[in-house]
Short mmCIF file of C-alpha atoms in Angstrom, two decimals:
data_model
loop_
_atom_site.label_atom_id
_atom_site.label_comp_id
_atom_site.label_asym_id
_atom_site.label_seq_id
_atom_site.Cartn_x
_atom_site.Cartn_y
_atom_site.Cartn_z
CA MET A 6 129.25 102.97 62.96
CA ALA A 7 128.63 104.40 66.55
CA LYS A 8 125.15 103.97 67.58
CA THR A 9 122.96 106.99 68.45
CA GLN A 10 122.32 108.11 72.03
CA VAL A 11 118.63 108.74 72.61
CA PRO A 12 116.69 109.03 75.86
CA ALA A 13 114.98 106.06 77.21
CA VAL A 14 111.81 108.08 77.67
CA GLU A 15 111.45 111.42 76.00
CA GLY A 16 110.88 114.78 78.31
CA LEU A 17 112.26 113.51 81.55
CA PHE A 18 115.90 114.82 81.42
CA THR A 19 118.35 116.57 79.30
CA MET A 20 121.55 115.18 77.93
CA GLY A 21 124.92 116.70 76.93
CA ASP A 22 127.49 118.37 79.10
CA ASP A 23 125.31 119.36 82.09
CA PRO A 24 122.52 116.75 82.23
CA ARG A 25 119.47 117.55 84.30
CA LEU A 26 116.26 115.98 85.33
CA ILE A 27 113.34 117.88 83.95
CA GLY A 28 110.96 118.76 86.68
CA GLY A 29 108.02 121.03 87.38
CA LYS A 30 107.49 123.71 89.86
CA GLY A 31 104.37 125.55 91.12
CA GLN A 32 103.83 129.08 89.55
CA SER A 33 102.84 130.66 92.79
CA ASN A 34 105.01 128.65 95.33
CA ASP A 35 108.37 126.50 95.28
CA SER A 36 106.86 122.88 95.29
CA TYR A 37 108.65 120.81 92.80
CA PHE A 38 107.70 117.72 90.78
CA PHE A 39 109.39 115.01 88.99
CA PRO A 40 108.53 113.99 86.28
CA LYS A 41 107.10 117.35 85.47
CA ASN A 42 103.65 116.36 85.05
CA MET A 43 103.36 113.18 87.14
CA GLY A 44 102.80 112.73 90.81
CA GLY A 45 100.51 114.40 93.08
CA ASN A 46 99.72 118.10 92.96
CA ASP A 47 100.26 120.53 95.84
CA PRO A 48 96.80 121.39 96.98
CA ALA A 49 97.86 124.93 97.22
CA LEU A 50 98.31 125.01 93.61
CA ILE A 51 94.80 123.97 92.80
CA GLY A 52 94.28 127.23 90.82
CA GLU A 53 97.15 126.39 88.46
CA THR A 54 96.59 124.28 85.44
CA GLU A 55 100.42 124.25 84.23
CA ARG A 56 103.53 123.83 86.01
CA GLU A 57 106.64 125.86 85.16
CA GLU A 58 109.26 123.74 83.65
CA VAL A 59 112.44 123.60 85.62
CA LEU A 60 115.72 121.81 85.51
CA LEU A 61 116.44 120.20 88.81
CA SER A 62 119.49 120.05 90.97
CA ASN A 63 122.00 117.56 89.60
CA THR A 64 123.45 116.86 92.95
CA GLY A 65 122.05 115.49 96.35
CA THR A 66 122.45 113.15 99.25
CA ILE A 67 121.41 109.44 99.46
CA TRP A 68 118.17 109.02 101.47
CA SER A 69 118.32 105.22 101.15
CA PHE A 70 119.68 102.58 98.84
CA THR A 71 119.28 98.87 98.10
CA THR A 72 119.66 96.34 95.22
CA SER A 73 117.32 94.75 92.91
CA SER A 74 119.22 91.43 93.10
CA TYR A 75 116.67 89.44 91.12
CA PRO A 76 115.90 90.34 87.49
CA PRO A 77 113.04 92.73 87.24
CA PRO A 78 110.23 91.78 85.04
CA LYS A 79 109.49 93.61 81.77
CA PRO A 80 109.18 96.42 80.73
CA TYR A 81 112.78 96.52 82.22
CA VAL A 82 115.34 95.22 79.60
CA ILE A 83 117.76 92.88 80.95
CA THR A 84 121.24 93.60 79.40
CA THR A 85 123.62 91.16 81.13
CA GLU A 86 123.70 87.33 81.33
CA PRO A 87 123.99 86.25 83.97
CA PHE A 88 122.01 89.17 85.70
CA VAL A 89 124.20 91.62 87.64
CA PRO A 90 122.16 92.98 90.64
CA ILE A 91 121.06 96.54 90.01
CA VAL A 92 121.98 99.02 92.85
CA ILE A 93 119.38 101.64 93.39
CA ALA A 94 119.48 104.80 95.28
CA ALA A 95 116.79 107.23 96.53
CA VAL A 96 118.47 110.64 96.44
CA GLU A 97 117.35 114.00 97.94
CA LEU A 98 118.10 116.58 95.62
CA ASP A 99 120.03 119.76 97.05
CA ASN A 100 117.57 122.63 96.26
CA GLU A 101 113.99 121.06 95.79
CA LYS A 102 113.54 118.70 98.92
CA ILE A 103 112.26 115.75 96.70
CA VAL A 104 113.59 112.30 96.77
CA VAL A 105 114.27 110.70 93.15
CA LEU A 106 115.21 107.01 92.55
CA GLY A 107 117.65 106.07 90.17
CA GLN A 108 120.30 103.25 89.29
CA MET A 109 123.84 103.71 90.66
CA ALA A 110 126.59 103.94 88.10
CA GLU A 111 127.96 100.78 86.75
CA GLY A 112 130.53 99.01 89.22
CA ILE A 113 129.10 100.59 92.45
CA THR A 114 128.07 98.24 95.16
CA VAL A 115 125.96 98.52 98.32
CA GLU A 116 129.16 98.37 100.33
CA ASP A 117 130.35 101.82 98.60
CA LEU A 118 127.28 103.53 99.77
CA SER A 119 125.75 105.05 102.92
CA VAL A 120 122.85 107.14 103.81
CA GLY A 121 123.86 111.02 103.59
CA MET A 122 126.46 110.43 100.93
CA ARG A 123 126.91 112.90 98.42
CA VAL A 124 126.13 111.93 94.71
CA ARG A 125 125.68 113.72 91.43
CA MET A 126 123.70 112.61 88.38
CA ILE A 127 125.05 111.33 85.14
CA ILE A 128 123.61 109.94 81.84
CA ASP A 129 124.51 106.41 81.13
CA VAL A 130 123.28 103.52 79.02
CA LEU A 131 120.11 101.70 80.15
CA PHE A 132 119.85 99.24 77.22
CA GLU A 133 120.86 99.12 73.53
CA ASP A 134 119.24 97.74 70.34
CA GLU A 135 120.81 97.61 66.94
CA GLU A 136 120.63 101.36 66.20
CA HIS A 137 120.42 102.97 69.59
CA GLN A 138 121.90 103.30 73.14
CA HIS A 139 118.75 104.26 75.21
CA MET A 140 119.94 106.54 77.96
CA VAL A 141 118.74 107.28 81.44
CA TRP A 142 119.86 109.28 84.51
CA LYS A 143 121.91 107.44 87.22
CA TRP A 144 123.74 108.42 90.18
CA GLU A 145 127.53 108.34 91.04
CA PRO A 146 129.26 109.30 94.13
CA GLU A 147 130.48 113.01 94.08
CA LEU A 148 134.22 113.21 94.61
CA SER A 149 135.18 115.33 97.53
CA GLU A 150 137.74 118.10 97.15
CA GLY A 151 141.36 116.72 96.59
CA GLN A 152 140.16 113.59 94.85
CA ASN A 153 140.21 112.83 91.04
CA MET B 14 79.83 106.00 113.39
CA ASP B 15 77.04 103.29 113.86
CA GLU B 16 78.36 99.73 113.90
CA ILE B 17 77.48 96.85 111.77
CA ALA B 18 77.69 93.20 112.71
CA ILE B 19 79.80 90.35 111.22
CA LEU B 20 77.82 87.42 110.97
CA GLY B 21 79.97 85.16 108.92
CA VAL B 22 83.54 84.62 107.67
CA GLY B 23 85.20 82.31 105.37
CA MET B 24 88.43 81.78 103.44
CA HIS B 25 89.84 79.66 100.68
CA PRO B 26 93.43 78.75 101.81
CA TRP B 27 96.21 80.68 100.38
CA GLY B 28 98.52 78.96 98.10
CA LYS B 29 99.78 78.85 94.64
CA TRP B 30 96.79 76.73 93.24
CA GLY B 31 96.55 78.00 89.77
CA ARG B 32 92.79 77.74 89.33
CA ASN B 33 90.30 80.28 88.46
CA PHE B 34 89.94 83.11 91.13
CA VAL B 35 86.19 82.80 90.93
CA GLU B 36 86.51 79.43 92.61
CA TYR B 37 88.30 80.90 95.68
CA GLY B 38 85.92 83.62 95.98
CA ALA B 39 82.86 81.39 95.85
CA LYS B 40 84.21 78.75 98.36
CA ALA B 41 85.17 81.61 100.72
CA ALA B 42 81.59 83.13 100.20
CA ARG B 43 79.82 79.69 100.76
CA ASP B 44 81.65 79.25 103.89
CA ALA B 45 80.91 82.68 105.25
CA LEU B 46 77.13 82.11 104.45
CA ALA B 47 77.27 78.82 106.22
CA ASP B 48 78.98 80.58 109.17
CA ALA B 49 76.34 83.19 109.21
CA ASP B 50 73.64 80.76 108.89
CA VAL B 51 72.01 83.32 106.40
CA PRO B 52 70.24 82.00 103.26
CA TRP B 53 71.68 83.25 100.07
CA GLU B 54 68.36 84.83 99.13
CA ASP B 55 68.58 87.25 102.00
CA ILE B 56 71.92 88.88 100.63
CA GLY B 57 70.75 92.27 99.55
CA LEU B 58 74.30 93.35 98.06
CA VAL B 59 77.15 91.56 96.93
CA SER B 60 80.37 93.89 97.21
CA GLY B 61 83.15 92.44 95.25
CA ALA B 62 86.86 93.35 95.65
CA ASN B 63 88.41 93.49 92.18
CA THR B 64 91.50 91.63 90.66
CA VAL B 65 93.35 93.28 87.84
CA ARG B 66 95.22 90.20 86.55
CA ASN B 67 92.29 87.84 85.75
CA GLY B 68 90.75 89.51 82.65
CA TYR B 69 87.30 91.29 82.52
CA PRO B 70 85.61 89.20 85.35
CA GLY B 71 88.15 90.38 87.71
CA TRP B 72 87.03 94.09 87.13
CA VAL B 73 83.33 93.23 87.74
CA SER B 74 84.03 91.06 90.70
CA GLY B 75 80.71 91.95 92.29
CA SER B 76 78.82 90.43 89.35
CA THR B 77 81.19 87.64 88.88
CA PHE B 78 80.76 86.41 92.20
CA ALA B 79 77.12 86.85 92.48
CA ASN B 80 76.87 85.02 89.10
CA ALA B 81 78.92 82.13 90.46
CA LEU B 82 76.70 81.63 93.46
CA GLY B 83 73.53 82.19 91.24
CA PHE B 84 72.14 85.65 90.48
CA GLN B 85 69.06 86.30 92.99
CA GLY B 86 68.56 89.95 92.29
CA ALA B 87 70.97 91.37 94.80
CA GLN B 88 72.55 94.85 94.38
CA LEU B 89 76.13 94.75 92.91
CA SER B 90 79.33 96.60 93.58
CA SER B 91 82.82 96.10 92.35
CA SER B 92 85.79 98.01 93.93
CA TYR B 93 89.37 98.33 93.24
CA ALA B 94 91.68 100.23 95.41
CA ALA B 95 94.93 97.91 95.03
CA CYS B 96 95.71 96.04 98.08
CA ALA B 97 93.00 98.21 100.08
CA SER B 98 90.37 96.75 97.78
CA GLY B 99 88.82 94.58 100.26
CA ALA B 100 88.41 97.31 103.00
CA THR B 101 86.89 99.68 100.22
CA ALA B 102 84.49 96.88 99.44
CA LEU B 103 83.55 96.56 103.19
CA SER B 104 83.01 100.38 103.50
CA ILE B 105 80.64 100.18 100.58
CA ALA B 106 78.63 97.38 102.25
CA ARG B 107 78.53 99.45 105.63
CA ALA B 108 77.34 102.55 103.60
CA GLN B 109 74.50 100.58 101.84
CA ILE B 110 73.58 98.93 105.13
CA HIS B 111 73.30 102.32 106.89
CA ALA B 112 71.66 104.03 103.89
CA GLY B 113 68.86 101.35 104.25
CA VAL B 114 69.55 99.81 100.70
CA CYS B 115 70.14 96.40 102.23
CA ASP B 116 69.99 94.61 105.55
CA VAL B 117 72.89 92.07 104.94
CA ALA B 118 75.67 91.97 102.51
CA LEU B 119 78.36 89.66 101.18
CA VAL B 120 81.66 91.25 100.99
CA VAL B 121 84.15 88.97 98.77
CA GLY B 122 87.51 89.20 97.20
CA ALA B 123 89.71 86.52 95.57
CA ASP B 124 92.83 86.48 93.32
CA THR B 125 94.93 84.20 91.05
CA THR B 126 98.47 85.39 90.83
CA PRO B 127 101.38 85.00 88.38
CA LYS B 128 104.69 83.64 89.53
CA GLY B 129 107.34 86.17 90.59
CA PHE B 130 107.39 89.71 90.90
CA PHE B 131 104.33 91.69 90.05
CA ALA B 132 104.79 93.57 86.85
CA PRO B 133 102.87 96.30 85.25
CA VAL B 134 99.45 95.12 83.69
CA GLY B 135 99.55 95.06 79.93
CA GLU B 136 102.30 94.93 77.11
CA ASP B 137 102.13 98.47 75.65
CA GLU B 138 104.45 101.15 76.32
CA ARG B 139 103.00 103.76 78.72
CA PRO B 140 105.61 106.52 79.62
CA ASP B 141 102.59 108.50 81.32
CA ASP B 142 102.03 105.61 83.84
CA PRO B 143 104.40 105.91 86.86
CA ASP B 144 104.00 101.96 87.37
CA TRP B 145 105.44 101.41 83.89
CA LEU B 146 108.17 104.07 84.18
CA ARG B 147 109.50 102.73 87.37
CA PHE B 148 110.01 99.14 85.92
CA ARG B 149 111.33 100.43 82.51
CA LEU B 150 114.01 103.18 83.67
CA VAL B 151 115.13 101.93 86.92
CA GLY B 152 114.09 98.30 87.53
CA VAL B 153 112.22 99.19 90.66
CA THR B 154 110.30 96.06 91.80
CA ASN B 155 108.05 96.22 94.92
CA PRO B 156 110.70 94.86 97.22
CA VAL B 157 113.10 97.67 96.35
CA TYR B 158 110.59 100.19 98.23
CA PHE B 159 110.63 97.87 101.20
CA ALA B 160 114.21 97.61 101.31
CA LEU B 161 114.44 101.42 100.97
CA TYR B 162 112.32 101.83 103.99
CA ALA B 163 114.39 98.92 105.80
CA ARG B 164 117.61 100.79 105.24
CA ARG B 165 116.04 103.91 106.45
CA ARG B 166 115.18 102.25 109.68
CA MET B 167 118.78 100.95 110.05
CA GLU B 168 120.16 104.64 109.51
CA LEU B 169 117.51 106.54 111.77
CA TYR B 170 116.92 103.91 114.41
CA GLY B 171 119.87 101.51 114.33
CA ASP B 172 117.81 98.52 113.45
CA THR B 173 119.68 95.62 112.14
CA PRO B 174 118.81 92.75 109.59
CA HIS B 175 118.75 90.53 112.69
CA ASP B 176 115.67 92.68 114.12
CA PHE B 177 114.15 92.16 110.60
CA ALA B 178 114.71 88.41 110.59
CA THR B 179 113.26 88.17 114.23
CA VAL B 180 109.84 89.55 112.81
CA LYS B 181 109.62 86.85 110.47
CA ALA B 182 110.70 84.23 112.85
CA LYS B 183 107.88 85.55 115.22
CA ASN B 184 105.01 85.52 112.50
CA SER B 185 106.11 82.12 111.34
CA ARG B 186 105.49 80.86 114.85
CA HIS B 187 101.96 82.24 114.60
CA GLY B 188 101.31 80.97 111.13
CA VAL B 189 101.91 77.42 112.05
CA HIS B 190 98.67 77.33 113.80
CA ASN B 191 96.52 78.76 110.75
CA PRO B 192 94.99 76.29 108.42
CA ASN B 193 94.52 78.97 105.84
CA ALA B 194 98.13 79.95 105.70
CA ARG B 195 100.32 79.24 102.56
CA TYR B 196 103.50 78.71 104.75
CA PRO B 197 102.33 77.06 108.08
CA LYS B 198 106.19 76.35 108.83
CA GLU B 199 108.30 77.72 111.53
CA PHE B 200 111.40 79.52 110.33
CA GLY B 201 114.17 80.58 112.70
CA VAL B 202 116.22 83.59 112.47
CA ALA B 203 119.01 81.54 110.93
CA ASP B 204 116.72 80.34 108.19
CA VAL B 205 116.11 83.84 107.18
CA GLU B 206 119.64 84.87 107.21
CA ASN B 207 120.58 81.91 104.98
CA SER B 208 118.09 82.80 102.27
CA PRO B 209 119.13 84.88 99.30
CA VAL B 210 119.06 88.72 99.14
CA VAL B 211 116.24 89.97 97.19
CA ALA B 212 116.62 93.65 97.92
CA ASP B 213 119.56 94.30 100.35
CA PRO B 214 119.13 94.17 103.38
CA LEU B 215 116.09 92.12 102.84
CA ARG B 216 116.15 88.29 102.17
CA LEU B 217 113.76 85.97 100.39
CA LEU B 218 111.98 84.92 103.29
CA GLU B 219 111.39 88.38 104.47
CA ILE B 220 109.59 89.58 101.38
CA CYS B 221 105.80 88.97 100.84
CA ALA B 222 104.99 86.25 98.13
CA THR B 223 102.04 86.62 95.77
CA SER B 224 99.42 84.17 96.32
CA ASP B 225 96.19 82.77 95.17
CA GLY B 226 93.38 82.79 97.95
CA GLY B 227 89.87 84.09 98.68
CA ALA B 228 88.11 85.71 101.64
CA ALA B 229 84.42 86.64 102.42
CA LEU B 230 82.48 88.29 105.02
CA VAL B 231 78.59 88.35 105.68
CA VAL B 232 77.80 91.62 107.42
CA SER B 233 74.48 93.18 108.57
CA SER B 234 72.65 95.84 110.33
CA MET B 235 72.49 95.44 114.01
CA ASP B 236 68.68 95.13 113.77
CA TYR B 237 69.01 92.30 111.22
CA ALA B 238 71.56 90.54 113.52
CA LYS B 239 69.20 90.80 116.38
CA SER B 240 66.20 89.52 114.36
CA ARG B 241 68.31 86.31 113.61
CA GLY B 242 68.65 85.86 117.37
CA ILE B 243 72.50 86.90 117.33
CA LYS B 244 72.91 88.90 120.49
CA ASP B 245 76.38 89.83 120.71
CA PRO B 246 78.09 89.59 117.28
CA VAL B 247 81.55 90.93 116.36
CA ARG B 248 81.00 94.65 115.14
CA VAL B 249 82.77 96.71 112.63
CA ALA B 250 83.30 99.80 114.80
CA GLY B 251 85.50 101.74 112.47
CA ILE B 252 86.77 101.73 108.80
CA SER B 253 89.40 103.94 107.45
CA THR B 254 89.85 104.48 103.61
CA VAL B 255 91.71 107.64 103.94
CA GLY B 256 93.95 109.07 101.25
CA PRO B 257 97.23 110.98 101.77
CA THR B 258 97.83 114.72 102.68
CA TYR B 259 100.18 116.36 100.57
CA PRO B 260 103.36 116.31 100.69
CA ASN B 261 104.09 112.52 101.03
CA ALA B 262 107.87 112.97 101.51
CA VAL B 263 108.43 109.27 101.78
CA VAL B 264 108.63 107.89 98.23
CA ASP B 265 106.01 105.43 97.63
CA MET B 266 104.99 102.64 95.23
CA PRO B 267 104.85 103.20 92.30
CA TYR B 268 106.40 106.62 91.91
CA LEU B 269 110.06 107.43 90.84
CA ALA B 270 109.91 110.48 93.21
CA SER B 271 108.41 111.61 96.58
CA ASP B 272 106.43 114.74 96.74
CA SER B 273 108.55 118.02 97.52
CA TRP B 274 108.44 119.14 100.90
CA ASN B 275 110.03 122.34 99.99
CA ALA B 276 106.97 124.77 100.21
CA ALA B 277 105.06 122.69 102.81
CA GLY B 278 105.41 119.79 105.19
CA ASP B 279 108.31 118.05 106.61
CA ALA B 280 110.95 115.43 105.64
CA GLU B 281 109.57 112.42 107.17
CA HIS B 282 105.71 112.98 106.47
CA THR B 283 104.02 109.84 105.19
CA PHE B 284 100.29 109.47 105.31
CA LYS B 285 100.85 105.83 106.64
CA ARG B 286 100.88 107.57 110.11
CA ASP B 287 97.40 108.90 109.51
CA ILE B 288 95.59 105.91 108.18
CA ALA B 289 94.83 104.22 111.54
CA GLN B 290 93.61 107.55 113.16
CA VAL B 291 90.44 107.65 111.07
CA ALA B 292 89.44 104.03 112.23
CA TYR B 293 90.49 104.93 116.01
CA ASP B 294 88.26 108.23 115.86
CA GLU B 295 85.25 106.38 114.42
CA ALA B 296 85.56 103.38 116.73
CA GLY B 297 86.36 105.81 119.69
CA VAL B 298 89.51 103.71 120.70
CA GLY B 299 93.11 104.29 120.89
CA ALA B 300 96.22 102.26 120.46
CA ASP B 301 96.15 101.35 124.14
CA ASP B 302 92.72 99.80 123.75
CA LEU B 303 93.83 97.17 121.15
CA ASP B 304 94.27 93.66 122.01
CA LEU B 305 95.66 92.66 118.64
CA ALA B 306 96.55 93.97 115.27
CA GLU B 307 96.97 92.49 111.80
CA VAL B 308 99.08 94.62 109.84
CA TYR B 309 100.58 94.80 106.41
CA ASP B 310 103.96 93.08 106.69
CA LEU B 311 104.81 93.35 102.98
CA SER B 312 108.27 92.87 104.31
CA SER B 313 109.56 91.94 107.93
CA ALA B 314 110.99 95.43 108.51
CA TYR B 315 107.65 97.02 107.34
CA GLU B 316 105.89 95.49 110.29
CA LEU B 317 108.16 97.57 112.54
CA ASP B 318 107.05 100.73 110.81
CA TRP B 319 103.42 99.76 111.37
CA TYR B 320 103.99 99.40 115.31
CA GLU B 321 105.01 102.96 115.19
CA TYR B 322 102.29 104.25 112.62
CA LEU B 323 99.76 102.68 114.83
CA GLY B 324 101.10 104.20 118.06
CA LEU B 325 101.95 100.88 119.55
CA CYS B 326 105.19 102.34 120.65
CA ALA B 327 107.14 105.61 120.25
CA GLU B 328 108.85 106.41 116.99
CA GLY B 329 112.03 104.30 116.64
CA GLU B 330 111.21 101.97 119.51
CA ALA B 331 109.64 99.15 117.47
CA THR B 332 112.36 96.58 117.95
CA LYS B 333 112.21 97.12 121.81
CA ILE B 334 108.54 96.04 121.98
CA LEU B 335 109.54 93.38 119.43
CA HIS B 336 112.31 91.92 121.43
CA ALA B 337 110.43 92.27 124.62
CA GLY B 338 107.75 89.79 123.28
CA ASP B 339 105.00 92.28 123.25
CA THR B 340 104.01 91.64 119.74
CA THR B 341 103.97 87.68 120.01
CA VAL B 342 100.66 85.87 120.97
CA GLY B 343 100.65 86.02 124.70
CA GLY B 344 102.47 89.40 124.75
CA ARG B 345 100.95 92.99 125.52
CA ILE B 346 99.70 93.54 122.06
CA PRO B 347 100.09 90.66 119.56
CA VAL B 348 100.82 91.72 115.90
CA ASN B 349 99.79 89.32 113.29
CA PRO B 350 98.67 86.38 115.15
CA SER B 351 97.19 85.02 111.74
CA GLY B 352 101.04 84.84 110.80
CA GLY B 353 100.62 87.95 108.61
CA LEU B 354 101.46 88.34 104.93
CA GLY B 355 104.89 86.48 105.90
CA ALA B 356 102.89 83.21 106.40
CA PHE B 357 100.27 84.01 103.63
CA GLY B 358 101.78 85.87 100.68
CA GLU B 359 99.47 88.25 99.28
CA ALA B 360 96.21 87.59 97.31
CA ILE B 361 95.42 91.37 96.77
CA PRO B 362 91.65 91.90 96.56
CA ALA B 363 91.20 89.16 99.39
CA GLN B 364 93.91 90.27 101.81
CA ALA B 365 92.12 93.16 103.71
CA ILE B 366 89.07 90.88 104.11
CA ALA B 367 91.26 88.04 105.21
CA GLN B 368 92.59 90.52 107.98
CA VAL B 369 88.85 91.04 109.10
CA CYS B 370 88.31 87.34 109.28
CA GLU B 371 91.14 86.82 111.37
CA LEU B 372 89.93 89.59 113.76
CA THR B 373 86.39 87.99 113.83
CA TRP B 374 87.95 84.52 114.78
CA GLN B 375 90.15 86.13 117.43
CA LEU B 376 87.22 88.07 119.10
CA ARG B 377 85.10 85.06 118.99
CA GLY B 378 87.70 82.97 120.59
CA GLN B 379 87.90 80.54 117.55
CA ALA B 380 91.68 81.03 116.67
CA GLY B 381 92.94 77.80 118.07
CA GLY B 382 96.56 77.65 118.79
CA ARG B 383 97.10 81.19 117.75
CA GLN B 384 94.30 82.61 120.04
CA VAL B 385 94.89 85.93 121.73
CA ASP B 386 93.46 85.70 125.19
CA ASP B 387 90.21 87.67 125.96
CA ALA B 388 90.47 89.56 122.80
CA LYS B 389 87.86 92.34 122.69
CA VAL B 390 89.18 95.11 120.20
CA GLY B 391 91.26 94.23 117.17
CA LEU B 392 92.62 96.35 114.42
CA SER B 393 93.68 95.80 110.76
CA ILE B 394 95.61 97.94 108.65
CA ASN B 395 96.97 98.08 105.20
CA TYR B 396 97.91 100.26 102.26
CA GLY B 397 96.93 100.09 98.54
CA MET B 398 99.54 101.43 96.03
CA PHE B 399 98.85 104.88 94.68
CA GLY B 400 97.55 106.16 98.18
CA HIS B 401 94.68 104.02 99.43
CA GLY B 402 94.90 103.57 103.07
CA SER B 403 92.83 101.13 104.77
CA SER B 404 92.12 100.29 108.44
CA VAL B 405 89.15 98.12 110.24
CA ILE B 406 88.58 98.10 113.86
CA CYS B 407 86.46 95.34 115.04
CA LYS B 408 84.89 95.10 118.58
CA LYS B 409 83.08 92.28 120.59
#
């Protein structure tokens, strides 16, 4: 029986055909936040107690990138033995002017990456247990026109 | 800002000793008291810098250290500001001295650290804690952030891994002269380049380790110093404990995202540029007045960022002053003459205090083989996760 796919943490992203990060936005200005209720407030929004919930751009450009070449400690769940280095990119989202960290899709190495490269968001497996696949957002290079 | 005097400094050597942190702090404190020649009974405030990895005693460090030395009725304070805790503890001592609460204070911090990467404290699931989320969802260790900044330097300024390795080699040449350093060993660029990659492009020898250690200061009012017959002590002339200004466009530990600079601010804004300015303003000095700086080299490449944040050179020019020898002992503005975190590893609550110990030894001319000639003004700077800036300027 196929395992059920569930978000690794609730409320941070949508799944399905057009997955998006779930962010916050000021009600009276265009400052964005991810996750919606985490990170510092824009002091201009001191009078607002609620952020508007918005779906963030699913494309952006790589701001910087690196690897986690040694196994991270818990609560990260190691899925491969031996450990395969994780490739991590910080991506500036197209519309929100915010940089979000995420793993690159499986099989991408740092040699494949450059600052300024176009990427898009996908949903992929972070780890599995007996019943579930725990899903998370990752980045993959955006194919330019003419590529498939 | 009125100055206070540094009467005594003391450290327990950095290492991986595996003993109770209280032992390191007590040793450092006894050394600082002896160095100051101040009786324990005179201490009116014990200002501790906390450790979060050693149970309850670590959270109430002011009491823990005072108790270890013997409760004698001093006032107590226990501070936590991540890596900036030691500077916060010093700032409280200064405030209490200026308020007239005490004449002389002991500032002390110590840590015992686990092996390997720092991980979130506690075993429970905490999806509302960014420090838990970054490990759980992406596997972002601290070196990942250092490497993102290093790669950014390569992109913006053309820096190379060879430049970064040169920083480590430089600091290791300083650290061999420091009896409190954990790694008093000279490493060449080739040694660095032959060590394994931790977070591309940074290698094992370029990443700050986690260490055990302890550091302490005895500080007083200028009048108390005079009453002890000390005419020309090293003085604390400025302390910055400044926090960020929105938006922080450079993603910082432990967050998964930067602030958005869509509505305000610019794409390269980071408050690390602002930390030193508060201390410069208090002390009435600028970058050109510094004779040395102890900076927070969590990675080799990070030291280059600090050159620019401190104004030691223009943006993007850090590798020029590095290769010119400006930041080596004997150069124009030696940086990390102690050997820095590269030679010490970090003992979190002790580190900012240890930086001030080094400034004191340098300004007194007691730094031995790593001595900066005729040092009169020194600055330390670091940064505590979640947005605690810290910088101290000392004068002689």
